[in-house]
Short mmCIF file of C-alpha atoms in Angstrom, two decimals:
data_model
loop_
_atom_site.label_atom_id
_atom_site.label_comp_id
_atom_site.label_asym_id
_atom_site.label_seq_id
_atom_site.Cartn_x
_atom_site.Cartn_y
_atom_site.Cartn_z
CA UNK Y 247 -125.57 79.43 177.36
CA UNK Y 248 -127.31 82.15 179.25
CA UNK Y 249 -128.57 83.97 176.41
CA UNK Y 250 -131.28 87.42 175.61
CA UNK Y 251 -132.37 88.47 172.43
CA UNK Y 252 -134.41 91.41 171.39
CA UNK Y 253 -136.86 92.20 168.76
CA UNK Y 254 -139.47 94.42 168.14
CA UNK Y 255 -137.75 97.57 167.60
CA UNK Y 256 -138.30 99.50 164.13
CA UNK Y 257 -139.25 103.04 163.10
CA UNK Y 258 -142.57 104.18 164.05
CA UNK Y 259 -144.71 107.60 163.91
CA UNK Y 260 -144.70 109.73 167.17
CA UNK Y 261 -147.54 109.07 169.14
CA UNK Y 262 -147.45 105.61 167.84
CA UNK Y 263 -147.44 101.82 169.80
CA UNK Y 264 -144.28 98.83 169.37
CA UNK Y 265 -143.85 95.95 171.49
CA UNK Y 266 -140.80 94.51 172.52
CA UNK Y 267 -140.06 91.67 173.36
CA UNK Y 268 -137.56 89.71 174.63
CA UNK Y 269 -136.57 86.06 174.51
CA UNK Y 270 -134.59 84.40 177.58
CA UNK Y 271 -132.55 81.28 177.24
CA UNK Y 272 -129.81 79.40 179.67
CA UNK Y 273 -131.51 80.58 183.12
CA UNK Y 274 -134.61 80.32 185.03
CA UNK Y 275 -135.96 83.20 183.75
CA UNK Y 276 -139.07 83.12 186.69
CA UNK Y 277 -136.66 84.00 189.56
CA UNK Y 278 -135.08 86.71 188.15
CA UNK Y 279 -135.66 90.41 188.26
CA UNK Y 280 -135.46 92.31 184.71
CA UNK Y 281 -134.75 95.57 183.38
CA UNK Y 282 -135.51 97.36 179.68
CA UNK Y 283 -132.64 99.71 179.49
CA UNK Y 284 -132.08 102.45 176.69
CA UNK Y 285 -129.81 104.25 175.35
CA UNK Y 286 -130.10 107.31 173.21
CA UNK Y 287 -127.86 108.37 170.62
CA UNK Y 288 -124.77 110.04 171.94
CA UNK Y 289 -126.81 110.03 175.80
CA UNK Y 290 -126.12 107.47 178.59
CA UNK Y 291 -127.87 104.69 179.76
CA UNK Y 292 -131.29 105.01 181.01
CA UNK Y 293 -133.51 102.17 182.92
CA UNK Y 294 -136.59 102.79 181.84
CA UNK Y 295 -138.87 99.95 183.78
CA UNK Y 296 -138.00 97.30 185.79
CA UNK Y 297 -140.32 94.41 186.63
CA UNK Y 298 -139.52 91.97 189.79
CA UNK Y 299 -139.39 88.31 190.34
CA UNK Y 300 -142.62 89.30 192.35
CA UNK Y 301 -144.28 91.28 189.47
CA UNK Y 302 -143.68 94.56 190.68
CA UNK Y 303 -143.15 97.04 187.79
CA UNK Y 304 -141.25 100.45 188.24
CA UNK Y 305 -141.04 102.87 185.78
CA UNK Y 306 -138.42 106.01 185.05
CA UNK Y 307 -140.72 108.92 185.38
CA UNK Y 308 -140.10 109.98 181.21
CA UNK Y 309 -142.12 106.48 179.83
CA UNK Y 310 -144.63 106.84 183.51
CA UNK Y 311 -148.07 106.31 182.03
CA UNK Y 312 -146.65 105.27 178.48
CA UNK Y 313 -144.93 102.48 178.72
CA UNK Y 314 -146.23 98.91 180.34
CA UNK Y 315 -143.74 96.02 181.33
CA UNK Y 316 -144.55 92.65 181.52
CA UNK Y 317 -143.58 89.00 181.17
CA UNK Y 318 -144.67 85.25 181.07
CA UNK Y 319 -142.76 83.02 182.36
CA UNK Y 320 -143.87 80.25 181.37
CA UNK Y 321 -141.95 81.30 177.33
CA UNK Y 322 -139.28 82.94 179.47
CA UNK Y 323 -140.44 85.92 177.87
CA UNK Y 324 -140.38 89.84 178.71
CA UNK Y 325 -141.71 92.83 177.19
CA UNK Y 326 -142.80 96.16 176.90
CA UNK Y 327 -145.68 97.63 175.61
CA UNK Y 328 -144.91 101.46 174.18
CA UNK Y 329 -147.83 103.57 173.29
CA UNK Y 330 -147.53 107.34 172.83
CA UNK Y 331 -144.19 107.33 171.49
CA UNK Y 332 -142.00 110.44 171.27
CA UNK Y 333 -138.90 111.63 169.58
CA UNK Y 334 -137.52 111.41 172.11
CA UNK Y 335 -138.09 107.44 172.75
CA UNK Y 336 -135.93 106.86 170.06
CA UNK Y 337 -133.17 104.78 171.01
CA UNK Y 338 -131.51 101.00 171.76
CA UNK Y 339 -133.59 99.85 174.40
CA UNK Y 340 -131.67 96.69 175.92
CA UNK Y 341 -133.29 93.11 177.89
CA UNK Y 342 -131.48 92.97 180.86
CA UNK Y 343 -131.06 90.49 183.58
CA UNK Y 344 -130.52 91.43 187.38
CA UNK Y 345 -128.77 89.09 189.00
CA UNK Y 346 -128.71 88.97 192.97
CA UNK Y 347 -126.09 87.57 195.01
CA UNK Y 348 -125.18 87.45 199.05
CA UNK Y 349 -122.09 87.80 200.66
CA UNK Y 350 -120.75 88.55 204.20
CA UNK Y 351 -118.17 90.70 205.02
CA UNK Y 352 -116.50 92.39 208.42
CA UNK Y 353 -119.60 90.73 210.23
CA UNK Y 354 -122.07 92.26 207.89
CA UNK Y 355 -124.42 90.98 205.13
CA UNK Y 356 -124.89 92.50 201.74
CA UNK Y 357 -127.26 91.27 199.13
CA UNK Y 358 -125.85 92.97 196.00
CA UNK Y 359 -127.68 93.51 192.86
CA UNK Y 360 -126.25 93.90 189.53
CA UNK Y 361 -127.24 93.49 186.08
CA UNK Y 362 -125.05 90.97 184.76
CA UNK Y 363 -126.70 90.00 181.64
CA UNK Y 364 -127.83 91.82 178.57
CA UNK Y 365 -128.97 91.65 174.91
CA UNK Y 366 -127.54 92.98 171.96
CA UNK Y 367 -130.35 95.35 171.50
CA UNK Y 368 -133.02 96.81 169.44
CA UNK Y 369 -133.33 99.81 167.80
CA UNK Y 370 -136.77 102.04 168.51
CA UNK Y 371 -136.91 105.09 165.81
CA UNK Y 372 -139.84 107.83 166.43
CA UNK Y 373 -139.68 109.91 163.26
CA UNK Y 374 -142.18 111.26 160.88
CA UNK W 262 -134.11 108.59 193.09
CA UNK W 263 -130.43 108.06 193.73
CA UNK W 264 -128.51 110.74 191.48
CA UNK W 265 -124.97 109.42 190.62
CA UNK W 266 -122.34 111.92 189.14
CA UNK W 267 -119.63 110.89 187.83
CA UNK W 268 -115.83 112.96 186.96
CA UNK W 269 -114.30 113.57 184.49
CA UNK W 270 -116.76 113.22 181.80
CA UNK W 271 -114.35 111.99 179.13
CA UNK W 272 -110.51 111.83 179.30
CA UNK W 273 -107.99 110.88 177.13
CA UNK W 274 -104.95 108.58 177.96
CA UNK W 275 -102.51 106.56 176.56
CA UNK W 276 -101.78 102.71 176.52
CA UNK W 277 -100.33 101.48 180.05
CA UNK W 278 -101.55 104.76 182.01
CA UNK W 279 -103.56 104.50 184.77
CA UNK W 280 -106.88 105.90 184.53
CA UNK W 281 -109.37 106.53 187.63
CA UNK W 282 -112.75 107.38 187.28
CA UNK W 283 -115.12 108.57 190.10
CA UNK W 284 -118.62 108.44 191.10
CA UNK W 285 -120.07 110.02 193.97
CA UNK W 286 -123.96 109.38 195.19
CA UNK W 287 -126.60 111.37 195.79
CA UNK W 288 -126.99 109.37 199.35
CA UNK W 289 -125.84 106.60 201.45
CA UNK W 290 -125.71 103.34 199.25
CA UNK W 291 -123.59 101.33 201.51
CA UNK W 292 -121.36 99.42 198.69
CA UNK W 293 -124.08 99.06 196.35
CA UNK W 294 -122.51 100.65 193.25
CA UNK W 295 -121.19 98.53 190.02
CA UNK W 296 -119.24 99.55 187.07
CA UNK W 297 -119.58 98.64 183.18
CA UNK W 298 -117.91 99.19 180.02
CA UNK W 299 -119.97 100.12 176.92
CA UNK W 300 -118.51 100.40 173.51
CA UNK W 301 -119.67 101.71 170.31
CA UNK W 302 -122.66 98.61 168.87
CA UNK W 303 -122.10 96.43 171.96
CA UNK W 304 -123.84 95.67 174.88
CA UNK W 305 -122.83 96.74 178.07
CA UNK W 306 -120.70 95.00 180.23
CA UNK W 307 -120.71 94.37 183.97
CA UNK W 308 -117.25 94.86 185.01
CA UNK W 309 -117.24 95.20 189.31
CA UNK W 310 -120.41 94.60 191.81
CA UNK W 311 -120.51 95.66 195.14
CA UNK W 312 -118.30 98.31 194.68
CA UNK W 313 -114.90 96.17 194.60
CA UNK W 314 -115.75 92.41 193.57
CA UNK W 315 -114.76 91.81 190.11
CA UNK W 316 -116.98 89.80 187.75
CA UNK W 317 -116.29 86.44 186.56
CA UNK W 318 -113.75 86.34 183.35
CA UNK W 319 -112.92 90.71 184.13
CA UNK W 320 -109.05 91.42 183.80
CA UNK W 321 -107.36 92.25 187.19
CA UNK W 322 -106.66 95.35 185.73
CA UNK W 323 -109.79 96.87 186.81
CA UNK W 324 -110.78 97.36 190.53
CA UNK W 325 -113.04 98.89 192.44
CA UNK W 326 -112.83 100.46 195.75
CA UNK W 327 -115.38 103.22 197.49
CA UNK W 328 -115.12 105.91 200.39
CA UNK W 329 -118.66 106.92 201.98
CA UNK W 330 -120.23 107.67 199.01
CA UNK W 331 -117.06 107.86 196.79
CA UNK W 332 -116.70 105.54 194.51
CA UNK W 333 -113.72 104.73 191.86
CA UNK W 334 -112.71 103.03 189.30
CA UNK W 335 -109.71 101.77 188.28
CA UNK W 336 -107.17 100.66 185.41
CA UNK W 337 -104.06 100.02 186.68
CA UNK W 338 -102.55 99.71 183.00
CA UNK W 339 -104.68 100.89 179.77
CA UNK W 340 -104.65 98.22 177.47
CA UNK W 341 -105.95 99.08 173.45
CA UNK W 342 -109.25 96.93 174.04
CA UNK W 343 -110.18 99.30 177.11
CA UNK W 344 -111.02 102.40 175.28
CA UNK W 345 -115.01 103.12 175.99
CA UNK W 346 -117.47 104.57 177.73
CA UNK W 347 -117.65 103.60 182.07
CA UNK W 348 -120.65 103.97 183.85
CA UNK W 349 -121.58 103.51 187.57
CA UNK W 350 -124.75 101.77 188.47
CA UNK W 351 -126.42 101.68 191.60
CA UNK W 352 -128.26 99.07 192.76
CA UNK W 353 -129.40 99.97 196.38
CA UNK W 354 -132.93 101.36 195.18
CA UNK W 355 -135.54 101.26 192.47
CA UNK W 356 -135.62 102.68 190.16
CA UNK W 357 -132.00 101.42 189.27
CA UNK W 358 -130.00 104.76 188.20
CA UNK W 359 -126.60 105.25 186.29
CA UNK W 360 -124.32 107.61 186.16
CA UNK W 361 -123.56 110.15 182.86
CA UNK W 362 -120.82 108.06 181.91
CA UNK W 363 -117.09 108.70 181.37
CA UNK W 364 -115.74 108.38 177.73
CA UNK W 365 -112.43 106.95 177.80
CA UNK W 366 -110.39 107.46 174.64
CA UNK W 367 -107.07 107.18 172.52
CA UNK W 368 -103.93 110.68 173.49
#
């Protein structure tokens, strides 16, 4: 079963460090692009870094110089390192898995990207 | 970045109406655009790629269709288990960028 679980988040002083991580079962996790994705309370959903198949990382400019993504492949792992946090940080931040498929249409070619897998999420609390 | 907007914001409707839910893009994204549910303690769930293909195991209920940079959702007949929030994703461009979400919820 193509599976991603969480953990990591818990309640933390602002301008304090977590790490998340997240675990990856059921998929080769080393050809896949992934995504941390957050939501805050009552807000919508926010993808905050994104870190390719290639190891390019891309980062939302409200975690730019905060936040670091990373992974190792080789425990099918991702994770991100958050220093500085905010108040505003807190939220579910969500492991999420981009998947890429092609397919030809009218004479043309589309590579379409989509993120079809996610975990249940962990919670990240910045409070005094 | 690719802004998405997305109308109405919330709604309210009744079981077997047919809701439609737009989002338009800040620029060309050829049919680049998916759609997910999100409920209250859940994950989100991919519900249409590529503007109009529906995802594996997705009631045909839901479609997807798109006009330049128009894009819509829709339920042909509300069912109880469809009340949540929709969002519109864009996947053309990095950073990857959603839209504000529509709340869908019970008349």
């Amino acid at each position: 079963e193509v599976q991603l679980e969480e953990s990591g988040g818990a309640l933390v002083q602002p301008g304090g460090s977590l790490r998340l991580s997240c675990a990856a079962s059921g998929f080769a996790f080393s050809n896949y692009h992934m995504h941390w994705v957050r939501q805050v309370t009552g807000k919508g959903l926010e993808c905050v870094s994104t870190l390719r198949n290639t190891g390019d990382a891309y980062y939302s400019d409200s975690v730019k110089g905060r936040f670091t993504i990373s992974r190792e492949n080789a425990k099918n792992s991702l994770y991100l390192q958050m220093n500085s946090l905010r108040a505003g940080d807190t939220a579910v931040y969500y492991c999420v898995r981009e998947a890429e498929k092609y397919s030809s249409s009218g004479g043309y070619s589309y590579y379409y990207y989509y993120m079809d897998v996610w975990g249940k999420g962990t919670t990240v609390t910045v409070s005094s | 970045d690719i802004q998405l907007t997305q109308s109405p914001s919330s709604l309210s409707a009744s079981v077997g109406d047919r809701v439609t839910i737009s989002c338009r893009a800040s620029q060309s994204i050829s049919r680049y655009l998916n759609w997910y549910q999100h409920k209250p303690g859940k994950a989100p769930k991919l519900l249409i790629y590529g503007a109009s293909t529906l995802q594996s195991g997705v009631p045909s209920r839901f479609s997807g269709s798109e006009s330049g940079t128009d894009f819509t959702l829709t339920i042909s007949s509300l069912q109880p288990e469809d009340f949540a929030t929709y969002y519109c994703q864009q996947g053309f461009q990095t950073p990857r960028t959603f839209g504000p979400g529509t709340k869908v919820d019970i008349k």
